[in-house]
Coordinates of C-alpha atoms (C1' of nucleotides) in Angstrom, one line a residue:
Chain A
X794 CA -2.5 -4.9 0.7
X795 CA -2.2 -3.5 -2.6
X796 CA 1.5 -2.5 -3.4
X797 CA 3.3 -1.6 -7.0
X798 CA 2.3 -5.2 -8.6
X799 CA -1.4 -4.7 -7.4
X800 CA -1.7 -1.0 -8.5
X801 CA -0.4 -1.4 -11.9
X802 CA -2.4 -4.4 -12.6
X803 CA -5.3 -1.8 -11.5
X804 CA -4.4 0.5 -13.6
X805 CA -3.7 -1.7 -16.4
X806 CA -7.1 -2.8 -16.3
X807 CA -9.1 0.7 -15.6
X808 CA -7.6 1.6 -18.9
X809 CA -9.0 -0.9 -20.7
X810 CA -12.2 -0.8 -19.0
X811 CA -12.5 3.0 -18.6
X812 CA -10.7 5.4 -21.3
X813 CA -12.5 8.3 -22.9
X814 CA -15.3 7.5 -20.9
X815 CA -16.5 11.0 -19.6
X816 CA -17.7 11.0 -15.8
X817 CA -21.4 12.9 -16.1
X818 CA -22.0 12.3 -11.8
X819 CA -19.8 11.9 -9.3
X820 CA -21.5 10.5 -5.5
X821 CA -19.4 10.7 -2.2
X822 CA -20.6 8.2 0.8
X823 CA -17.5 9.0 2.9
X824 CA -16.1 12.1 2.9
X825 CA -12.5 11.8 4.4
X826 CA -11.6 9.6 1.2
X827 CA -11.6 12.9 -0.2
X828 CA -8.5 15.3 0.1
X829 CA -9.6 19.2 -0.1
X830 CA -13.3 20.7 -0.9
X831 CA -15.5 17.8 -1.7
X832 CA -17.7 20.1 -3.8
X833 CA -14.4 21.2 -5.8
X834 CA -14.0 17.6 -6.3
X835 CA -16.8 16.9 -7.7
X836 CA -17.5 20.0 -10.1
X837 CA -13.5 19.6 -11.4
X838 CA -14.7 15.8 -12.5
X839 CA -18.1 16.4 -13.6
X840 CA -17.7 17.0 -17.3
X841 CA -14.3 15.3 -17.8
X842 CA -13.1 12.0 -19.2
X843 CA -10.4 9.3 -18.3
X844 CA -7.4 10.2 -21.3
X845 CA -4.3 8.5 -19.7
X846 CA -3.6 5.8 -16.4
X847 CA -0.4 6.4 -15.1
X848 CA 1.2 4.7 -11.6
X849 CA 3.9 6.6 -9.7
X850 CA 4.7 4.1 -6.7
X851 CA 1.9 3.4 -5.4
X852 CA -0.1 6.2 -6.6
X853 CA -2.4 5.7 -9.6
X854 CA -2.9 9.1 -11.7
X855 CA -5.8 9.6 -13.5
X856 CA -5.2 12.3 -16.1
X857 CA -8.5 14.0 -17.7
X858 CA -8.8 16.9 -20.0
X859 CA -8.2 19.5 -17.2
X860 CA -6.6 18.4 -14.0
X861 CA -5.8 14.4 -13.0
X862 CA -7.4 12.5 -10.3
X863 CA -4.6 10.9 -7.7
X864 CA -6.1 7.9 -6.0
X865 CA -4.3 5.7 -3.0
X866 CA -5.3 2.5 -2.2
X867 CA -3.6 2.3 1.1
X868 CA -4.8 -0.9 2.4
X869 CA -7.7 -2.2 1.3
X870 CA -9.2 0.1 -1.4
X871 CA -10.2 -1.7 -4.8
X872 CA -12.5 -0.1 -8.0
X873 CA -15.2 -2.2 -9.5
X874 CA -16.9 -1.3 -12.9
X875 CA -20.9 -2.2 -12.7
X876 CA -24.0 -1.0 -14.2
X877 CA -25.7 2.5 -12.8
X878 CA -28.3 0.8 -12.3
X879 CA -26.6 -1.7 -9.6
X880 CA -27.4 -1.8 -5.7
X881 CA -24.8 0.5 -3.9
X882 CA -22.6 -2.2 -1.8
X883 CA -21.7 -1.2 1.8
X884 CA -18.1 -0.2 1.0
X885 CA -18.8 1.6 -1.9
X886 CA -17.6 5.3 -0.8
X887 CA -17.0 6.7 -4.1
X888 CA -19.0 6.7 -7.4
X889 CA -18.6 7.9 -11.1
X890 CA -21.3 7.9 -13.2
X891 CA -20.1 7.7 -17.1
X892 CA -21.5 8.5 -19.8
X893 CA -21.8 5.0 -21.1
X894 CA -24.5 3.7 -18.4
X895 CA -21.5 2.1 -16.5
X896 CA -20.1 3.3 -12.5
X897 CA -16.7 3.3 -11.4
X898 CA -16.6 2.5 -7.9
X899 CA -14.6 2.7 -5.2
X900 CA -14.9 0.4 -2.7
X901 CA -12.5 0.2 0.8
X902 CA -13.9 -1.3 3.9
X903 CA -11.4 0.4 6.3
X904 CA -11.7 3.6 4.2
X905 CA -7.6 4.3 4.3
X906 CA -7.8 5.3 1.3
X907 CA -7.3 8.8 -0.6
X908 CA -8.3 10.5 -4.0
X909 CA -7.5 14.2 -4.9
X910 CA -8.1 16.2 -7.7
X911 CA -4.8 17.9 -8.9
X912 CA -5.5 21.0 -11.6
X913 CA -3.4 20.7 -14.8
X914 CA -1.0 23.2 -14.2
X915 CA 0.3 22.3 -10.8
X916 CA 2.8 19.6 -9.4
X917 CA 2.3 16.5 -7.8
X918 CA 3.2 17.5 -4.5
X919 CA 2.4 13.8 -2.8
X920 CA 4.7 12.3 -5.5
X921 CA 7.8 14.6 -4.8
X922 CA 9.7 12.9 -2.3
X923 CA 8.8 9.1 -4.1
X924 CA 12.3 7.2 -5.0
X925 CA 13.1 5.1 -8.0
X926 CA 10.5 2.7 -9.9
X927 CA 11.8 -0.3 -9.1
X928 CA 11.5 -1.4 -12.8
X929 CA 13.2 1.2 -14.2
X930 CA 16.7 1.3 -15.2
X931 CA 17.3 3.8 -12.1
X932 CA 17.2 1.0 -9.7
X933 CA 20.7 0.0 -10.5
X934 CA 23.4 -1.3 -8.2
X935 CA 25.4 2.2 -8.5
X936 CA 21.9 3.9 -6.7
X937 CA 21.7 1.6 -4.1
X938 CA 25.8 1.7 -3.3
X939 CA 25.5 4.9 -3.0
X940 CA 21.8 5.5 -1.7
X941 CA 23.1 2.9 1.5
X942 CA 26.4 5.0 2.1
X943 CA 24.2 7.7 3.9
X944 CA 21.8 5.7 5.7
X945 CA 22.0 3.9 9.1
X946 CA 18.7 2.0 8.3
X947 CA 18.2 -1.8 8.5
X948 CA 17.2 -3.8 5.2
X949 CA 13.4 -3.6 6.1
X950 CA 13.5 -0.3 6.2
X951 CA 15.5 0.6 3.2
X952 CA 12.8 -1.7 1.1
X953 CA 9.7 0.3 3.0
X954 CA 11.3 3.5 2.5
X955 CA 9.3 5.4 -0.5
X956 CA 11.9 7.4 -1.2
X957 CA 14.3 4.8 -2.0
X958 CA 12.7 2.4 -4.2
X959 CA 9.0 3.4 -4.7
X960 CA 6.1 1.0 -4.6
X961 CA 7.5 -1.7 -2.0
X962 CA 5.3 -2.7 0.7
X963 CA 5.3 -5.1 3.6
X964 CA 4.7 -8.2 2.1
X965 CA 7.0 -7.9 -1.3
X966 CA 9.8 -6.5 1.4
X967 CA 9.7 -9.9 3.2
X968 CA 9.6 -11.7 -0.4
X969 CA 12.8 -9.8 -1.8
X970 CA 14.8 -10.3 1.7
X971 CA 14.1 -14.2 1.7
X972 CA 15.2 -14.5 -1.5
X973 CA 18.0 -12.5 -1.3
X974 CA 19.2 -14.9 1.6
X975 CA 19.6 -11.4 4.0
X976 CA 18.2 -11.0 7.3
X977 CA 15.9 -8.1 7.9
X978 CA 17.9 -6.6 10.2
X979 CA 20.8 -6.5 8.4
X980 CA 22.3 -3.0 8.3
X981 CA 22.1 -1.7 4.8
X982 CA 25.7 -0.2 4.4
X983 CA 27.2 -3.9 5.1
X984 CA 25.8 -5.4 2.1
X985 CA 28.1 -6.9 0.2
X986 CA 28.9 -6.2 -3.5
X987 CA 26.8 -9.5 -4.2
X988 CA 24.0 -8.8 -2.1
X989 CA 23.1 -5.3 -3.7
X990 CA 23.2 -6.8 -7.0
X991 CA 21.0 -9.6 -5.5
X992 CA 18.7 -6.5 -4.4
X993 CA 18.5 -5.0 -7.9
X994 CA 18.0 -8.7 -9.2
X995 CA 15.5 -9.8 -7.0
X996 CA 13.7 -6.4 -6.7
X997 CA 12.8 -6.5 -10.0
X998 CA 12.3 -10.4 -10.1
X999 CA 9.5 -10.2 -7.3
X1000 CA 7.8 -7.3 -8.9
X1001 CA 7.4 -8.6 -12.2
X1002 CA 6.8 -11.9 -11.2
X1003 CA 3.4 -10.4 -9.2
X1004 CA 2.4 -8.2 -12.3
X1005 CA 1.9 -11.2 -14.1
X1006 CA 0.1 -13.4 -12.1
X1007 CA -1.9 -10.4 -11.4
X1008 CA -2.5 -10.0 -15.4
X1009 CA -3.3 -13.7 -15.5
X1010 CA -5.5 -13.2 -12.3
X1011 CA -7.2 -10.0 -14.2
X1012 CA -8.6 -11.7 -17.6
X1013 CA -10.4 -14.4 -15.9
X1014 CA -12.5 -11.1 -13.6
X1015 CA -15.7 -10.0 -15.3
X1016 CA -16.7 -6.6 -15.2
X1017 CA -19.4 -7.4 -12.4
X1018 CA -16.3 -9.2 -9.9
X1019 CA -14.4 -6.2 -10.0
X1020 CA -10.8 -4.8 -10.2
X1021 CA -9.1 -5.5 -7.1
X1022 CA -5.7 -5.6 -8.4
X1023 CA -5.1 -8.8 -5.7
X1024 CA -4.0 -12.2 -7.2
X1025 CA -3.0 -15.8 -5.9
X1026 CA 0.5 -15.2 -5.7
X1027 CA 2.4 -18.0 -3.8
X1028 CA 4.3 -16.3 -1.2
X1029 CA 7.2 -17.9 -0.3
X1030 CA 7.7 -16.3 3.5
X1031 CA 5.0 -13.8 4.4
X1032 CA 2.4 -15.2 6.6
X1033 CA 3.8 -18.2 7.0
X1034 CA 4.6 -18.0 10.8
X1035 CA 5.3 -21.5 11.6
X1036 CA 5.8 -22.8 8.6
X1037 CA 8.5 -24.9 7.4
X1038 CA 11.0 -22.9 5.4
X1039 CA 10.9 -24.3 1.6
X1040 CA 14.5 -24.2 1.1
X1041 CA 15.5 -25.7 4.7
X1042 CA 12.5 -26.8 6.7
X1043 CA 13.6 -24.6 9.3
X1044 CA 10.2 -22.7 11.3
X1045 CA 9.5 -19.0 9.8
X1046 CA 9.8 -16.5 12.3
X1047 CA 7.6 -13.4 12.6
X1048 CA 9.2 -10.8 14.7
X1049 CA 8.9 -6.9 14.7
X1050 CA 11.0 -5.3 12.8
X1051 CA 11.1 -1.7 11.8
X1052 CA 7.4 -1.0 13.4
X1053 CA 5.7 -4.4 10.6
X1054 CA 5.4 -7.2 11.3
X1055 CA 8.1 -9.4 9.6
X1056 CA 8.6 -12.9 8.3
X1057 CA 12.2 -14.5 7.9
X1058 CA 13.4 -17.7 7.6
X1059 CA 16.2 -17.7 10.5
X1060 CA 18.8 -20.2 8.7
X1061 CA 18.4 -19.2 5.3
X1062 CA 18.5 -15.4 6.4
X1063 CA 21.0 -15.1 9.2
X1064 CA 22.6 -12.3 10.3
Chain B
dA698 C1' 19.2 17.5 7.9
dG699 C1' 18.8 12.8 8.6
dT700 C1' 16.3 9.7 11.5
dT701 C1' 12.9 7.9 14.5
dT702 C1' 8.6 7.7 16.6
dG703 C1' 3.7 8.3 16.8
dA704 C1' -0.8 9.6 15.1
dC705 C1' -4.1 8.9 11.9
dC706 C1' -7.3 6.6 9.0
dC707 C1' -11.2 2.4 10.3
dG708 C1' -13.8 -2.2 10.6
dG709 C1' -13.0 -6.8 11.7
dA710 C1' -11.2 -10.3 14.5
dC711 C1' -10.6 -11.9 18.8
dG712 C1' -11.0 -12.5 23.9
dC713 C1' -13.6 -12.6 27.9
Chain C
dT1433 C1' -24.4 -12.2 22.3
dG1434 C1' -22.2 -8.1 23.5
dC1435 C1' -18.8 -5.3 24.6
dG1436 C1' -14.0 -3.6 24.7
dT1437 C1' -9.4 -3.9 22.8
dC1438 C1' -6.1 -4.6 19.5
dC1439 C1' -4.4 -5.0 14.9
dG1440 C1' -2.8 -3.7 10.4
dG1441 C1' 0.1 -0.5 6.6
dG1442 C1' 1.4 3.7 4.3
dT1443 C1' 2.0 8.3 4.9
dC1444 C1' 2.7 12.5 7.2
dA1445 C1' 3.9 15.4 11.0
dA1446 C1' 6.4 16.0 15.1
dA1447 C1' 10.0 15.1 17.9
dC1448 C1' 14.7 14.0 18.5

DNA sequence: AGTTTGACCCGGACGC
DNA sequence: TGCGTCCGGGTCAAAC
């Protein structure tokens, strides 16, 4: 599932492989990837080209000359650059035609995905309620102190709620708690001095660590195999139910917690 | 107003 | 092999 590392590493490489391209056709297989009037859609793109690649979360922001295109990957949605002249794939539901004989696609087998065109002038409503970037100076143990004061939620759901940190998902959630050496259930407002500078620490430490093994992943990708953003990161917990913890031996445990599914080591991570 | 729960978006995996 | 059921994650809306 792509989450903040996946996203910017997309976005990172669209810009490379896409700016100042202008989109001259714009073809829509499935139409609930689109939010509002799909003829809007397309007449506000057609015409336009790719200035700036921006990430909020885990929201990429196209901006063009006259309004920006906001695309969600949800679970499974990945772009691919090919040739115009390539065979449309089965989960290709969106494609731009550029000016420079190349398509951007967008390809999503469960089709979770979104894309909206915003117009220039108006706010990103989607992004309003979205908390920190998790790489910015804002996430900083004085937030979280007092972000956890008010809240009765458990440590998985503090690191899946959007408005706290942005751009966390299921799987780096599991990472940051087994490193930290806190249970998932955990209430939030118990952490211990320690423990919420381990969060900032570790927050940071997980993310970065996945953008760059999703950079190294990226250059060795041709423009034919596609931007997918996903990248062999060794995960040192999630999905391995079963598995012998690597700093005790102990079993991993996946257990329900906060509506996900959730992976703990039950020694390292006690409550 | 903060919090929790559920619906929604789907195809693929799995069980019988 | 075919059919039905469940699963998954992020977001939003509705209920509490």
């Amino acid at each position: 599932m792509p989450e903040l590392p996946e996203v910017e590493t997309v976005v990172r490489t669209l810009k490379q492989a896409v700016k100042d391209c202008k989109i001259v056709q714009v073809d829509i297989y499935w139409n609930n990837i689109i939010v509002g009037d799909i003829q809007v859609f397309k007449s506000s793109l057609i015409g336009q080209s790719f200035r700036r690649f921006k990430r909020r979360g885990k929201y990429i922001i196209f901006e063009l000359d006259d309004c920006s295109l906001l695309s969600h990957l949800r679970m499974e949605g990945k772009y691919f650059i090919k040739d115009c002249t390539d065979k449309k794939e089965k989960h290709e539901h969106v494609i731009f035609t550029l000016d420079n004989g190349k398509t951007l696609r967008y390809h999503d087998t469960r089709k979770f995905g979104k894309m909206e065109v915003i117009p220039k002038s108006k706010d990103y409503v989607q992004l309003k309620n979205l908390g920190v970037e998790p790489l910015s100076h804002k996430l900083n143990e004085t937030y979280v102190s007092n972000y956890i004061k008010n809240t009765k939620q458990c440590m998985k759901q503090l690191l899946l709620d959007q408005s706290f940190i942005a751009g966390i998902g299921n799987i780096y959630a599991d990472e940051i708690l087994f490193r930290m050496k806190v249970h998932p259930k955990k209430i939030a407002k118990e952490l211990t001095p320690q423990e919420i500078i381990d969060l900032v620490y570790y927050t940071k430490h997980v993310l970065k660590g996945a953008i760059r093994a999703g950079g190294t992943t990226i250059r060795s990708y041709t423009s034919s195999l596609g931007i997918t953003g996903r990248f062999q990161l060794k995960l040192k917990v999630h999905m391995r139910k079963n598995e012998p913890c690597y700093l005790c031996k102990e079993k991993i445990v996946k257990e329900v917690v906060a509506q996900r599914g959730t992976y703990y080591c039950p020694r390292c991570q006690s409550l």
